[in-house]
Short mmCIF file of C-alpha atoms in Angstrom, two decimals:
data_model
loop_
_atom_site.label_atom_id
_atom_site.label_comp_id
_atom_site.label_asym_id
_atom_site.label_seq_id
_atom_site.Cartn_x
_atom_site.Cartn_y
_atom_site.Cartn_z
CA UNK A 1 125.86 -23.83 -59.97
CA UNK A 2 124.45 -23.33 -56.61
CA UNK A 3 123.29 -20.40 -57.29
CA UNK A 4 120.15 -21.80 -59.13
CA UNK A 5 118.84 -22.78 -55.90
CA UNK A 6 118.19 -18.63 -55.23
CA UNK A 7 114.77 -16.91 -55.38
CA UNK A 8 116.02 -15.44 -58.71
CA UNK A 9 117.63 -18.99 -59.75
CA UNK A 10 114.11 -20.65 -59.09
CA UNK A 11 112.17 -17.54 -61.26
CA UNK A 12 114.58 -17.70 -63.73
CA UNK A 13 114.84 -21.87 -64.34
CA UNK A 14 111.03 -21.35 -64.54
CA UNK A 15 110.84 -18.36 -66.89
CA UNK A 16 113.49 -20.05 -69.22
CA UNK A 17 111.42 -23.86 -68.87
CA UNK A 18 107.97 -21.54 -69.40
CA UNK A 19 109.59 -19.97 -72.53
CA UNK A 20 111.23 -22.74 -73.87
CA UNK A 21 107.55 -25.37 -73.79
CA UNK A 22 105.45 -22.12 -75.28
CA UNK A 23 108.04 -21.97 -78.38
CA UNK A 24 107.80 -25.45 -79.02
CA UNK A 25 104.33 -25.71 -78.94
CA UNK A 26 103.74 -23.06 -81.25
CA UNK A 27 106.29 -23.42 -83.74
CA UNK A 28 105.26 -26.55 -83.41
CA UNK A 29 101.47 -25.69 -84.11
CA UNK A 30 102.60 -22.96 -86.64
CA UNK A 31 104.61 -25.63 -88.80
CA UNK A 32 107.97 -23.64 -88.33
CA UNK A 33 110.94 -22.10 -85.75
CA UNK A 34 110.17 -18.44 -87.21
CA UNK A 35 112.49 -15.98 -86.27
CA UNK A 36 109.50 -14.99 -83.10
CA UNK A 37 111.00 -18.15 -81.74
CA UNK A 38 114.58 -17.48 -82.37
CA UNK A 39 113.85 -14.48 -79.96
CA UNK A 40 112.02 -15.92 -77.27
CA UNK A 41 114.90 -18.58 -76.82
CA UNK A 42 117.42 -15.63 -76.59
CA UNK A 43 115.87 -13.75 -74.17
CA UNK A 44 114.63 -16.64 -72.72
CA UNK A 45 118.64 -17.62 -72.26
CA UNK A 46 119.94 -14.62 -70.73
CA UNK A 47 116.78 -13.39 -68.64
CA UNK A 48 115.86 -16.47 -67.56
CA UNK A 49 119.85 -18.41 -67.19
CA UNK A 50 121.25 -15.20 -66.99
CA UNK A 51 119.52 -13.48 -63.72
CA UNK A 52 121.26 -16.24 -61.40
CA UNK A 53 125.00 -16.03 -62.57
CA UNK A 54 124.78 -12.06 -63.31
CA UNK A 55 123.66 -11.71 -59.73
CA UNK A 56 126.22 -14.14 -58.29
CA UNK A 57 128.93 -12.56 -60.45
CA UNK A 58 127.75 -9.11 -59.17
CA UNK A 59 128.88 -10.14 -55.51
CA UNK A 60 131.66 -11.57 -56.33
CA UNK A 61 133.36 -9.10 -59.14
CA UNK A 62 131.21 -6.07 -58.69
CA UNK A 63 130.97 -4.72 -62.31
CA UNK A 64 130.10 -0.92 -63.04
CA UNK A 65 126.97 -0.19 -62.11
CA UNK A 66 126.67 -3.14 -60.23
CA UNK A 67 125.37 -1.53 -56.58
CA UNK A 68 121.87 -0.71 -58.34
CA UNK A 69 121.58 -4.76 -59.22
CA UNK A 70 122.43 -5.64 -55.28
CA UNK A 71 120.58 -2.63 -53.68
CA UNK A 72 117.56 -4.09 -55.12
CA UNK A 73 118.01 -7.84 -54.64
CA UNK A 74 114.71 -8.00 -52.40
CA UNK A 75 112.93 -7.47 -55.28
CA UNK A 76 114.74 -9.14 -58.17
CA UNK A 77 112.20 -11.28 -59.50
CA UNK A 78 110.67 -7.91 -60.60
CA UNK A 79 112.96 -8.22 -63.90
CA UNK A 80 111.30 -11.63 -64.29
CA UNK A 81 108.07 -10.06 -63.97
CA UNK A 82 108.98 -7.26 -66.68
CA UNK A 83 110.69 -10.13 -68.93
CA UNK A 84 107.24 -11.95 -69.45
CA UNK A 85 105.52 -8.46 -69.97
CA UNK A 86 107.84 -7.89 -73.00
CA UNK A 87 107.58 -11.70 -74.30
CA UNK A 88 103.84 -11.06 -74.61
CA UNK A 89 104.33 -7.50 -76.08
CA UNK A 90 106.27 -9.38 -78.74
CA UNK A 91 103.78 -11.87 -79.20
CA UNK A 92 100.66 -9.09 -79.82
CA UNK A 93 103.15 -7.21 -81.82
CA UNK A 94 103.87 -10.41 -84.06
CA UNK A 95 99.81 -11.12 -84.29
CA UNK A 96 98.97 -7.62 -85.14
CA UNK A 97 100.97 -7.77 -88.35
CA UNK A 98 99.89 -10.88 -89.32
CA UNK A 99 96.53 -8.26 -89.95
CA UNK A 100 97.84 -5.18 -90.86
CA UNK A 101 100.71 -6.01 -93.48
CA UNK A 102 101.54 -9.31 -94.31
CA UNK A 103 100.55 -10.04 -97.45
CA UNK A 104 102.51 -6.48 -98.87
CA UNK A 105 105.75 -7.91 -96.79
CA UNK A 106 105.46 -11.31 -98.34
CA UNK A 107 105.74 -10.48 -101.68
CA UNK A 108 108.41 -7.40 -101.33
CA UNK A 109 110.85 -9.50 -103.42
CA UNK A 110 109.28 -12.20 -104.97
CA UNK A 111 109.52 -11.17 -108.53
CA UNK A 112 113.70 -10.17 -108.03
CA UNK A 113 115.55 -12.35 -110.31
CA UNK A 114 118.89 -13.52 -110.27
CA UNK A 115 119.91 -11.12 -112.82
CA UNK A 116 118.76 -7.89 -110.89
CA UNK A 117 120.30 -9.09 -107.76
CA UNK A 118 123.68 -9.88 -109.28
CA UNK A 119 124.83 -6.99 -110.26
CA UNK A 120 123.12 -4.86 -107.40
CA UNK A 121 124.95 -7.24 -104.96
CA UNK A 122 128.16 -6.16 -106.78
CA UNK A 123 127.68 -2.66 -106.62
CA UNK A 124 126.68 -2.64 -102.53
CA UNK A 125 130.41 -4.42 -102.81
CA UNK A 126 131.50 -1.34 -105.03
CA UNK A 127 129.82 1.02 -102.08
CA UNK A 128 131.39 -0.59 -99.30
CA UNK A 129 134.80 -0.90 -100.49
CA UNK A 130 135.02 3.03 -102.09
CA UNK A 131 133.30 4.52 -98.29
CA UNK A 132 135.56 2.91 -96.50
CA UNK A 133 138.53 3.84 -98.93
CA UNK A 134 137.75 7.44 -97.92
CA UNK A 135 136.78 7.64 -94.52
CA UNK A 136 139.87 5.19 -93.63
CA UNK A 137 142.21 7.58 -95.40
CA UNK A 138 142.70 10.43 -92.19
CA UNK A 139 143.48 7.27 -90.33
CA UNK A 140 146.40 5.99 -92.39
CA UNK A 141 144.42 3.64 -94.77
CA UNK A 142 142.67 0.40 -93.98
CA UNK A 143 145.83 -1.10 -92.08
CA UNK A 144 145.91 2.27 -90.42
CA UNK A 145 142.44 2.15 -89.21
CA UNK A 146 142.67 -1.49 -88.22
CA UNK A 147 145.14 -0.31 -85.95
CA UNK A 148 143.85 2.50 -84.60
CA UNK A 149 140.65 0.67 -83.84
CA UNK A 150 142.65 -2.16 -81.68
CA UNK A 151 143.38 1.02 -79.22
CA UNK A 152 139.78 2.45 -79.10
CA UNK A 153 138.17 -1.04 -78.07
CA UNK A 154 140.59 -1.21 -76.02
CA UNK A 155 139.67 2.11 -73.57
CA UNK A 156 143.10 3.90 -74.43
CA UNK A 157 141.46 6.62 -75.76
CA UNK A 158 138.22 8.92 -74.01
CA UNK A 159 137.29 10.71 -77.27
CA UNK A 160 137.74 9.83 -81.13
CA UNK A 161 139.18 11.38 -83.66
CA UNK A 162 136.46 12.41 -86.26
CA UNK A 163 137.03 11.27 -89.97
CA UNK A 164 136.89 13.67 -92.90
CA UNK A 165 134.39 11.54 -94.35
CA UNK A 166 132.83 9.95 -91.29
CA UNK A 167 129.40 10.04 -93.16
CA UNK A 168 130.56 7.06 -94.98
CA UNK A 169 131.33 4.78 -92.33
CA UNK A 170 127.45 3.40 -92.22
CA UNK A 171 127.71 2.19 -95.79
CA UNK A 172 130.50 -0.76 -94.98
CA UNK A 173 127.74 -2.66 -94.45
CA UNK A 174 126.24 -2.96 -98.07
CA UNK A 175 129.66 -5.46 -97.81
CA UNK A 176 127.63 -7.72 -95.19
CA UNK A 177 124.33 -7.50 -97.21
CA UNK A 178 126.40 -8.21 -100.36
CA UNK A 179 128.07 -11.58 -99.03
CA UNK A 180 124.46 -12.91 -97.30
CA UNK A 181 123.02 -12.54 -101.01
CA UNK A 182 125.99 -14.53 -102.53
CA UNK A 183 126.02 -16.86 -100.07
CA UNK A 184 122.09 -17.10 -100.36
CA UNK A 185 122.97 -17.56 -104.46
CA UNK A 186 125.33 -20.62 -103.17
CA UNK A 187 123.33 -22.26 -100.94
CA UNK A 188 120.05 -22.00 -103.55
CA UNK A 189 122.48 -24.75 -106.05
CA UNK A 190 123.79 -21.99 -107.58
CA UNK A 191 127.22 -22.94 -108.78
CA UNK A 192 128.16 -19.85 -111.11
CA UNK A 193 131.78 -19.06 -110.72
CA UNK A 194 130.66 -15.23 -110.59
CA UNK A 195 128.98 -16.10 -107.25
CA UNK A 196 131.68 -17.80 -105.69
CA UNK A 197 134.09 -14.57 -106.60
CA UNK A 198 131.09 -11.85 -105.40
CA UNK A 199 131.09 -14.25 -102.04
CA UNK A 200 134.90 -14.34 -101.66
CA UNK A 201 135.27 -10.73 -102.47
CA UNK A 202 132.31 -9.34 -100.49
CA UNK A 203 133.54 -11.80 -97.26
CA UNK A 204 136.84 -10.33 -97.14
CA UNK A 205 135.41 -6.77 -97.21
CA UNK A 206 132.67 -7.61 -94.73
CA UNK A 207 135.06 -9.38 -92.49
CA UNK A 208 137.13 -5.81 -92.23
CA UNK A 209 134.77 -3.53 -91.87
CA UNK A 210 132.89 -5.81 -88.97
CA UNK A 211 136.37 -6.39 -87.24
CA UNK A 212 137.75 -2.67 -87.81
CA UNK A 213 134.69 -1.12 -86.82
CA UNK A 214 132.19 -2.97 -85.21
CA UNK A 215 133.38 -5.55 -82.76
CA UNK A 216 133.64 -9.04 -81.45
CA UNK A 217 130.43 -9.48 -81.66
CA UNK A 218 128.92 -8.28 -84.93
CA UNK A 219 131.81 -10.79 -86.25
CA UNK A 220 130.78 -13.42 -84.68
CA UNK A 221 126.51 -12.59 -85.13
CA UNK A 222 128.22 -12.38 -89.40
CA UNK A 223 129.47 -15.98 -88.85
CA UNK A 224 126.51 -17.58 -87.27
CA UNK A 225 124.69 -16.27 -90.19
CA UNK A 226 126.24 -19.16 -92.19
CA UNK A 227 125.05 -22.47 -90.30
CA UNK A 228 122.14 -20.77 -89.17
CA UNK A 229 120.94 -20.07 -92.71
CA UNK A 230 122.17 -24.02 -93.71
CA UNK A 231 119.45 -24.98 -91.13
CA UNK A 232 116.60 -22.97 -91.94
CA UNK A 233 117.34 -24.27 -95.67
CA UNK A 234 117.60 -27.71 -94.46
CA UNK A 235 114.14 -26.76 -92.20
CA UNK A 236 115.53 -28.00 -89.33
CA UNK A 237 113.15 -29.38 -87.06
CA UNK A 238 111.61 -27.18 -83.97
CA UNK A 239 113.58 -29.67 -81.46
CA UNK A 240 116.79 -29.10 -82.65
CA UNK A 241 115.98 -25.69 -82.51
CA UNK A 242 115.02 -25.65 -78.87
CA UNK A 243 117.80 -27.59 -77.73
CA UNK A 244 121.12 -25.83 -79.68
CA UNK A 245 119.83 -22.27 -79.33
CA UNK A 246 120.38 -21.99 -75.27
CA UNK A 247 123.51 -24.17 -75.79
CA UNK A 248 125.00 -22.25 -78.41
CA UNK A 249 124.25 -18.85 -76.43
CA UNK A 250 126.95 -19.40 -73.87
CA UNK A 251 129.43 -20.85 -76.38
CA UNK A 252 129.13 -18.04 -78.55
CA UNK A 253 130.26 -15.30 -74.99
CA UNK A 254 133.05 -17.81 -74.56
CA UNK A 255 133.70 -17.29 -78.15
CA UNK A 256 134.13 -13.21 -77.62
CA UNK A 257 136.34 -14.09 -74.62
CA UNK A 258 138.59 -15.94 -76.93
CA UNK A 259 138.40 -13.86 -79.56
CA UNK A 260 139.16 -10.49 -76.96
CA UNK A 261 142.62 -12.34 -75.78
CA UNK A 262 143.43 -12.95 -79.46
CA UNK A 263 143.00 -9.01 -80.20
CA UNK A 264 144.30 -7.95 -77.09
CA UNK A 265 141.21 -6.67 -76.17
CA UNK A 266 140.43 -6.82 -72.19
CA UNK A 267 142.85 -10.15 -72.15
CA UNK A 268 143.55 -9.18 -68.48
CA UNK A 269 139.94 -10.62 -67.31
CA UNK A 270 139.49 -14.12 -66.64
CA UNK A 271 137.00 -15.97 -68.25
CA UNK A 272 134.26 -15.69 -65.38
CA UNK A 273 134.70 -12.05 -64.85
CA UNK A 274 133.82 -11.61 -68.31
CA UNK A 275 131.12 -13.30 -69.03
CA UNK A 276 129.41 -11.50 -65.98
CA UNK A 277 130.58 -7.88 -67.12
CA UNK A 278 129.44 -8.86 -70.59
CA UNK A 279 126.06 -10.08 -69.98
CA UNK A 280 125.23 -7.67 -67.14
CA UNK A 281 124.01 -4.70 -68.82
CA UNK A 282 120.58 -5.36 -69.39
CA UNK A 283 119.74 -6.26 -65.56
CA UNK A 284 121.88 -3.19 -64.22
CA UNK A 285 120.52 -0.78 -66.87
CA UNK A 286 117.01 -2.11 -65.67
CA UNK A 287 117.41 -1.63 -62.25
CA UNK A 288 119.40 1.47 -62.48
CA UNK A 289 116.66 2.92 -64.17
CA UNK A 290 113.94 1.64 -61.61
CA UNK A 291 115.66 3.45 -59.05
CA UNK A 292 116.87 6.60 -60.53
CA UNK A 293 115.71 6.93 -63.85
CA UNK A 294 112.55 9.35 -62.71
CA UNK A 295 111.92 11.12 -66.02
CA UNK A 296 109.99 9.33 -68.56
CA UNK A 297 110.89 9.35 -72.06
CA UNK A 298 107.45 8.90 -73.90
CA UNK A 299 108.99 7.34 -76.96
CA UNK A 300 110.85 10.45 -77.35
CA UNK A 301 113.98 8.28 -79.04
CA UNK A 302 111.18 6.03 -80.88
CA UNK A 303 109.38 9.02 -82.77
CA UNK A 304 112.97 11.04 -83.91
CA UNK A 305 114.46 7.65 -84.98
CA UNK A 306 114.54 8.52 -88.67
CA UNK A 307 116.89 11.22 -87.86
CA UNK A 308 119.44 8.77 -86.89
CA UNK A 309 119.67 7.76 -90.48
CA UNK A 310 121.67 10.99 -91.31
CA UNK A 311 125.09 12.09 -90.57
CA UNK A 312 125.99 12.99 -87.18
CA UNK A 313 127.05 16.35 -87.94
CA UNK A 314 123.51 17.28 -89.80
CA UNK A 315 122.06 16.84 -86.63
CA UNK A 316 124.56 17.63 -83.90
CA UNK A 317 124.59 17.14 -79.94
CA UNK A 318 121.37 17.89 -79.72
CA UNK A 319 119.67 14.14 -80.74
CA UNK A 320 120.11 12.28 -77.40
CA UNK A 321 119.94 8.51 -77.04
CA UNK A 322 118.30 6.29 -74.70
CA UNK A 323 121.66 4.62 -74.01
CA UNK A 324 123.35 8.17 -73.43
CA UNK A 325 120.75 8.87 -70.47
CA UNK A 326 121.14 5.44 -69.00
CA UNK A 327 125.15 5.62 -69.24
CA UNK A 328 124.63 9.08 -67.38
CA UNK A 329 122.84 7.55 -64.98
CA UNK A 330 124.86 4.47 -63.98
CA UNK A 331 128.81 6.01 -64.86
CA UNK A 332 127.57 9.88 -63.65
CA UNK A 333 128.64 11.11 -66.61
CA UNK A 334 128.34 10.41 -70.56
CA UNK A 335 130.33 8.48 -72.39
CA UNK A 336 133.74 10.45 -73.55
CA UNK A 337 133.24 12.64 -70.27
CA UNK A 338 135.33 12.26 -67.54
CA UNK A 339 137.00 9.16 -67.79
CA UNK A 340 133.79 7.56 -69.13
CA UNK A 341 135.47 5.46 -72.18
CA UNK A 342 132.35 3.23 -72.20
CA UNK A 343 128.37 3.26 -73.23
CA UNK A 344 125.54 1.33 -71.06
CA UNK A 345 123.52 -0.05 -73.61
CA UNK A 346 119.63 -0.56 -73.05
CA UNK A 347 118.11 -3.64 -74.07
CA UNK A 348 114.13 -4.01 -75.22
CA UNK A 349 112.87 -3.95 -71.01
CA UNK A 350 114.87 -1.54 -69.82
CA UNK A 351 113.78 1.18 -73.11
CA UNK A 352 110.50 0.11 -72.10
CA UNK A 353 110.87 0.64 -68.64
CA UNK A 354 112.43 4.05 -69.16
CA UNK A 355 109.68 5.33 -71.32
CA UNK A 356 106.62 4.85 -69.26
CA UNK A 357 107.08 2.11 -66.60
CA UNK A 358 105.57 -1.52 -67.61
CA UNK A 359 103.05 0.29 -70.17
CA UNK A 360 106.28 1.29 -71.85
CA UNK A 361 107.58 -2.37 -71.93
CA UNK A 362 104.51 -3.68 -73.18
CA UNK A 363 103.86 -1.27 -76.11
CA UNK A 364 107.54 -1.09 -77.17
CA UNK A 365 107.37 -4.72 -77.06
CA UNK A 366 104.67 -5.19 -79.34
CA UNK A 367 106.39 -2.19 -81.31
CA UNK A 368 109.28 -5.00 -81.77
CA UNK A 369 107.13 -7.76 -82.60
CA UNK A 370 105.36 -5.63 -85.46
CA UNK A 371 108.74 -5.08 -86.93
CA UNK A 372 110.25 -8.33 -86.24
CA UNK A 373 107.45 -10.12 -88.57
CA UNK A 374 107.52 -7.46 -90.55
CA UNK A 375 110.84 -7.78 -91.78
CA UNK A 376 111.06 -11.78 -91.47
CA UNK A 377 108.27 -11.75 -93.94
CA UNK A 378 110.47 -9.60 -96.09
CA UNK A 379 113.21 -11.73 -96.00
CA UNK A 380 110.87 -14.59 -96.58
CA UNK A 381 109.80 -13.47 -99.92
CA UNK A 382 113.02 -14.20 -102.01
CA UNK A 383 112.14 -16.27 -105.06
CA UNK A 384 115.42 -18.11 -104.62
CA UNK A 385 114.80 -20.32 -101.35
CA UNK A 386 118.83 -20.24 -100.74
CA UNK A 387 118.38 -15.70 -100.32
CA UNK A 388 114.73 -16.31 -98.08
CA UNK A 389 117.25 -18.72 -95.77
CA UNK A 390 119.97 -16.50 -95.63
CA UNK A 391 118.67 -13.09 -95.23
CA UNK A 392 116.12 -14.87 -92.63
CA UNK A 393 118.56 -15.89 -90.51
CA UNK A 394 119.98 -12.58 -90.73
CA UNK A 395 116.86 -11.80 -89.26
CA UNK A 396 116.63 -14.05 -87.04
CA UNK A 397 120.05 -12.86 -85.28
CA UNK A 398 120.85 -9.27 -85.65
CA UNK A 399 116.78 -8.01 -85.16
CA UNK A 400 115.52 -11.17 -83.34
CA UNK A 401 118.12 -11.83 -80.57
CA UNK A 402 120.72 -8.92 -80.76
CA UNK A 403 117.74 -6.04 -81.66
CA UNK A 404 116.13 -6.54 -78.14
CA UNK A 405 118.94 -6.91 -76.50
CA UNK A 406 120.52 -3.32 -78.24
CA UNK A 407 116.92 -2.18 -78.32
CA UNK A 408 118.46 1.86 -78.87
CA UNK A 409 116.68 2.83 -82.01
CA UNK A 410 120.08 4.17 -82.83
CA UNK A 411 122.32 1.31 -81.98
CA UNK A 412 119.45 -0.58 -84.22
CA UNK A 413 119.55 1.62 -86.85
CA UNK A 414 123.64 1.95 -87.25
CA UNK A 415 124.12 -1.70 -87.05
CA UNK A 416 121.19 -2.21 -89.50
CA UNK A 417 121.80 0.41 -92.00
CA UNK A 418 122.73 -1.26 -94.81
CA UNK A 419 119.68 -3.08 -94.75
CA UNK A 420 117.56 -0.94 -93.77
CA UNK A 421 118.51 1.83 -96.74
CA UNK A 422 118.16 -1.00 -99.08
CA UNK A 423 114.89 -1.49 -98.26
CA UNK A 424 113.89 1.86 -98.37
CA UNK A 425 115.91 2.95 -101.81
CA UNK A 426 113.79 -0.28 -103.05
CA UNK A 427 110.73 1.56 -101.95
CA UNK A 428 111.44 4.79 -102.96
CA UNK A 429 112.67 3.42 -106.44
CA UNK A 430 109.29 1.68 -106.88
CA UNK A 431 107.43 4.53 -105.98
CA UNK A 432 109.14 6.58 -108.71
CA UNK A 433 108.31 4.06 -111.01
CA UNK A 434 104.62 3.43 -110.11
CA UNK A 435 103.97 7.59 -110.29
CA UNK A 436 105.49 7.67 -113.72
CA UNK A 437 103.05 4.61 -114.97
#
């Protein structure tokens, strides 16, 4: 722990203490810990505690990418500098929409009743289970793919093997939005036997598709939905908030460690080495791009986002990602391309950074906060306090936390589909509706 005692150990403590008094205060003042605060503690956690231990790991195991990180050590409290540019970014953003569209987002579901949602949850199930039936077939089936997965995340293979029906591999999700509404149902009172089946049902499917296709950690962001959700229901106080938030943060990489040796997935590394190749990324993406990335992207990736809604092959190789440009830049090559089995994600500074220097980090920031409030207040407006808590804390974790730290607008939109086509079929549907009236 010596380490602290650094120039970046001292900038970091500091930025994590600054961070962590401002979100009491105002969730304090505000009455709440709002899913604004459930992001300023995660970022708070990794760029402030973070900085220190990446940096020592860096010398000590040299992860990919690494030299960029040491090269510019002189100046290492620059990422500090950046971090509290984007924590204010997030801040206007979150202000702004308190303006421009709050009262609209508050009320998006507020006259749902339990029995439209039932059998809509069901049929997301339906969706989820029948996509993945197909696009799982080429592969053997579902134990097939299971299999076949194991060997991907575990770098055997440089390219994939494209499904038939590879389209449908976005809508396993509808399993994950399915279970969060049952559970929601649940933790409301609701003690309908129906509810308990949709939640077993939808669990098991959810727990497949986030374990065959997504990773370690979208399984364990599913699970931390659960006693998250509990505590927002139970309105736990700002505190308690404060104080389990930064603990739970490095409990929950130990928990990936653990759960990479049980799948035999990188169960070579020891424990230290991977937490510093695992939470490394957004500091080496940000000073790889300081020092080489020289084009700006203008929001490029921002504006053509709605294309990464459809199909891969409607739009072909020709709809880069940020994350494809940074992995060029750090690995020489993209990923799939010689010997590159392995994509450099960016997080919410470093897609600032590469699209027009701190300007870019501020106004992607507040781009972030806008959306962050926007959809918490969506989630909010459940008439059933049991769905506000649960979809809230989904929320809170996969936009909140994980969002800026996978701040690709394609990364967000794949591992946010589900959601995110529900809300807009919802819109769409009630647009219909109103032009016929």
């Amino acid at each position: 722990m010596s380490f602290y005692y650094s120039i970046e150990g001292i900038a970091g403590v500091v930025f994590f203490l600054g961070c962590s008094v401002f979100t009491l205060y105002h969730s304090k003042r505000v009455g709440s810990f709002t899913t604004l605060h459930f992001s300023i503690v995660g970022l708070a956690t990794l760029y402030g505690l973070g900085l220190p231990l990446v940096v020592h790991g860096a010398w000590r195991y040299h992860p990919k990418g690494s030299n960029f990180l040491l090269e510019s050590y002189d100046f290492i409290v620059l990422h500090t500098a950046f971090a509290t540019v984007a924590l204010a970014g997030i801040f206007v953003g979150w202000k702004l929409f308190a303006s421009w569209g709050r009262r609209s987002a508050a009320t998006f579901f507020n006259r749902t009743s339990e029995m439209v949602v039932v059998p809509w949850l069901f049929v997301m199930l339906a969706i989820a289970v029948i996509a993945m039936y197909f696009y799982t077939r080429d592969y053997g089936g579902f134990n097939g793919y299971f299999s076949y997965s194991r060997l991907i995340r575990s770098a055997h293979f440089d390219l994939v093997d494209r499904s038939s029906f590879s389209f449908l591999k976005p809508f396993g999700g509808f399993a994950t939005i399915s279970v969060i509404g049952f559970w929601g149902l649940i933790l409301s009172g609701n003690r309908r036997l129906l509810y308990y089946l949709g939640f077993l049902l939808s669990f098991v499917v959810s727990g497949y598709v986030l374990l065959a296709f997504s990773g370690r950690l979208s399984m364990l962001m599913f699970i931390s939905i659960f006693p998250i959700s509990i505590a927002i229901y139970r309105r736990a106080k700002p505190l308690t908030w404060s104080i389990l938030l930064p603990i739970s943060a490095p409990l929950a990489v130990v928990g990936i460690f653990y759960i990479s040796s049980f799948f035999e997935l990188k169960s070579d590394v020891n424990l230290e080495k991977f937490v510093v190749s695992e939470v490394s990324f957004p500091f080496i993406a940000f000073f790889a791009q300081f020092q080489d990335g020289d084009k700006f992207q203008f929001f490029y990736h921002l504006f053509v986002a709605p294309l990464y809604l459809l199909p891969s092959t409607f739009v072909g190789d020709w709809l880069s990602t940020a994350s494809q440009v940074n992995t060029e830049i750090i690995h020489g090559a993209a990923k799939g391309v010689g010997g590159v089995t392995a994509g450099m994600p960016v997080d919410l500074i470093t897609f600032g950074l590469m699209q027009f220097h701190v300007l870019g980090v501020f106004i992607y920031a507040m781009v972030f906060g806008c959306m962050l409030r926007g959809l918490t207040c969506v989630a909010g407006s459940f008439a059933s306090r049991g769905m506000a808590s649960a979809f809230s804390a989904y929320v809170a974790i996969r936009v909140g936390i994980f969002g800026a730290f996978y701040a690709d607008p394609k990364h967000f939109i794949e591992g946010n589909f589900a959601f995110i086509a529900t809300l807009l079929a919802i819109l769409a549907f009630r647009s219909v509706r109103l032009k016929r009236s």
